[in-house]
PDB file of C-alpha atoms in Angstrom:
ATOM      1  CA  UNK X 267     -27.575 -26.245  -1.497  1.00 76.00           C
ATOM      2  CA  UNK X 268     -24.455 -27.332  -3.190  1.00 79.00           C
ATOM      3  CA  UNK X 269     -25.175 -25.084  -6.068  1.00 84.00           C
ATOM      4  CA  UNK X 270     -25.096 -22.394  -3.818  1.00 87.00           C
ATOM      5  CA  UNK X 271     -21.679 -23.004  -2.257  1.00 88.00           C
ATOM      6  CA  UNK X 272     -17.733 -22.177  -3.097  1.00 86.00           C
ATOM      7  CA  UNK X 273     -14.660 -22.908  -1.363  1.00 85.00           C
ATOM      8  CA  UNK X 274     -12.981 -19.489  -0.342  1.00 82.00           C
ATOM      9  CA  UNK X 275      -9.066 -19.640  -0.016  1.00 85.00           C
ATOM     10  CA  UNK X 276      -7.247 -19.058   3.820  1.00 82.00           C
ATOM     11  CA  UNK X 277      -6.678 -15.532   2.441  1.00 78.00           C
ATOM     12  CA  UNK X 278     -10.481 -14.414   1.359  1.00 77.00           C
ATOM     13  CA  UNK X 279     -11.472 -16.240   4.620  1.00 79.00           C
ATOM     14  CA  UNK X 280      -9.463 -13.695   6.687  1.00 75.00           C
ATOM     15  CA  UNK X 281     -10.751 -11.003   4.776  1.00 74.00           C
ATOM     16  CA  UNK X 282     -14.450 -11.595   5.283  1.00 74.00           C
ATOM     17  CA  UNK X 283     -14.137 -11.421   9.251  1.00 74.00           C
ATOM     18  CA  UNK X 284     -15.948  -8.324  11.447  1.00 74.00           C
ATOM     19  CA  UNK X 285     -12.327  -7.948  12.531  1.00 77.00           C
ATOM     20  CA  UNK X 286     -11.416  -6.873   8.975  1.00 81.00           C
ATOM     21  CA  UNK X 287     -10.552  -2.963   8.271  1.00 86.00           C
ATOM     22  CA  UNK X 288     -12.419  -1.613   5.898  1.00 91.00           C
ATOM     23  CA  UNK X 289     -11.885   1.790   4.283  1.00 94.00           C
ATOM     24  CA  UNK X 290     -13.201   3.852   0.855  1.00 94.00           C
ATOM     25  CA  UNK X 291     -10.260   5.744  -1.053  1.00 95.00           C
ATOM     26  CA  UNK X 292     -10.026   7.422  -4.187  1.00 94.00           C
ATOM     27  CA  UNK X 293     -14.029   5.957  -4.421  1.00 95.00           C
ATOM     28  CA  UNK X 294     -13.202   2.141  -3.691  1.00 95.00           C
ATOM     29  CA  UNK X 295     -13.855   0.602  -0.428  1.00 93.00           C
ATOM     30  CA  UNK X 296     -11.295  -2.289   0.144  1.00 93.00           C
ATOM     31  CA  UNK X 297      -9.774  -4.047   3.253  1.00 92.00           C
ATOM     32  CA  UNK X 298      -6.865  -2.266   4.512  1.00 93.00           C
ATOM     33  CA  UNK X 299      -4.520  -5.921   3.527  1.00 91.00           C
ATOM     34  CA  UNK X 300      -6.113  -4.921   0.235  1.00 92.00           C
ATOM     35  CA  UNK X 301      -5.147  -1.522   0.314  1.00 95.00           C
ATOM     36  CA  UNK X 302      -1.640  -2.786   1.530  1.00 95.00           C
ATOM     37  CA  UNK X 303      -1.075  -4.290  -1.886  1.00 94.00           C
ATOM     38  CA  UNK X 304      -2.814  -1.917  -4.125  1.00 95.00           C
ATOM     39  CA  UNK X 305      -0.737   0.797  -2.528  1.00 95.00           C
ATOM     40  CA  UNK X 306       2.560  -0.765  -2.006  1.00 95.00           C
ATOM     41  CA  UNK X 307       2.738   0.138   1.238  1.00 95.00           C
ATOM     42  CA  UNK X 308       3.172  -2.275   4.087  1.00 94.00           C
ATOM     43  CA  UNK X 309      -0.130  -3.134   6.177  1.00 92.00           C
ATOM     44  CA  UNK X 310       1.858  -2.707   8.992  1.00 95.00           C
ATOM     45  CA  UNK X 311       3.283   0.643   8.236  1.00 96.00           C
ATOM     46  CA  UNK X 312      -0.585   2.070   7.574  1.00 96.00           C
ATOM     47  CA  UNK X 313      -2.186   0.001  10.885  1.00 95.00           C
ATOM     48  CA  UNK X 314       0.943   1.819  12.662  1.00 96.00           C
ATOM     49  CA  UNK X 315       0.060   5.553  11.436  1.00 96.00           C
ATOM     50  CA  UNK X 316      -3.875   5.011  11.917  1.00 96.00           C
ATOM     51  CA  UNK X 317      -3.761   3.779  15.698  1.00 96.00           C
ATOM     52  CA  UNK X 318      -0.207   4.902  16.863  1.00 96.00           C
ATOM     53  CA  UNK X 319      -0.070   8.212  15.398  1.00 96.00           C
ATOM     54  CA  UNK X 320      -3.732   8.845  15.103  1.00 96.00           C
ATOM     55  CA  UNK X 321      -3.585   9.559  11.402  1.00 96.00           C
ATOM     56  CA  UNK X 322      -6.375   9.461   9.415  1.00 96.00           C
ATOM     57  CA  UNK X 323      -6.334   6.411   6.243  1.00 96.00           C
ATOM     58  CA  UNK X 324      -5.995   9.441   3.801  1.00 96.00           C
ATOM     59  CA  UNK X 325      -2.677  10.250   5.777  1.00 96.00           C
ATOM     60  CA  UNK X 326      -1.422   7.607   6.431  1.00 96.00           C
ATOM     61  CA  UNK X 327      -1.274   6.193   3.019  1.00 95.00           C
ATOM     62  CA  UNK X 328      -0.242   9.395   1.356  1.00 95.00           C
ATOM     63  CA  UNK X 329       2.781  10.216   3.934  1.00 92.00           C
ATOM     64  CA  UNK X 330       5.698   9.311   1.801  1.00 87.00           C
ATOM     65  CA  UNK X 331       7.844   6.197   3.032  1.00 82.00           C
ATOM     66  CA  UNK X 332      11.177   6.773   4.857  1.00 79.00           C
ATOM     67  CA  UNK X 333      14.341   5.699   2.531  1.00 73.00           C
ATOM     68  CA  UNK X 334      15.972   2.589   4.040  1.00 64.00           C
ATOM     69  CA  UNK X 335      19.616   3.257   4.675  1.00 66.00           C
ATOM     70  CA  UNK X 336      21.924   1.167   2.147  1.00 61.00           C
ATOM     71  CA  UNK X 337      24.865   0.088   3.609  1.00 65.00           C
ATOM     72  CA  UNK X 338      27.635   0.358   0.820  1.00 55.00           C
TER      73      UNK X 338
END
């Protein structure tokens, strides 16, 4: 029924997929994009520690990030 409907944007659309990582942290369970954001830590950066060094999510989002080199 129409009552029953809403439009989802592109972004909550991805998000609701069996593909999506979920994971529970600190007592919330979020997607890992989610997580990303909350976190300030690229999703890329934690995907990359979880399956390519076989961290665990606790790990991987509490390893501290690498300083960039400035170039001065």
């Amino acid at each position: 029924a129409p009552g029953n409907c809403r439009w989802a944007t592109q972004s909550e659309q991805q998000r609701n997929t069996s593909r999506s990582r979920v994971y529970e942290y600190q007592g919330k369970t979020m997607c890992l994009t989610d997580w990303a954001v909350e976190l300030g830590i690229s999703k890329n950066t934690i995907r990359s520690r979880i399956d390519d060094q076989g961290m665990s999510f606790e790990q991987a989002v509490q390893q501290p990030l690498k300083k960039q080199n400035s170039k001065e």
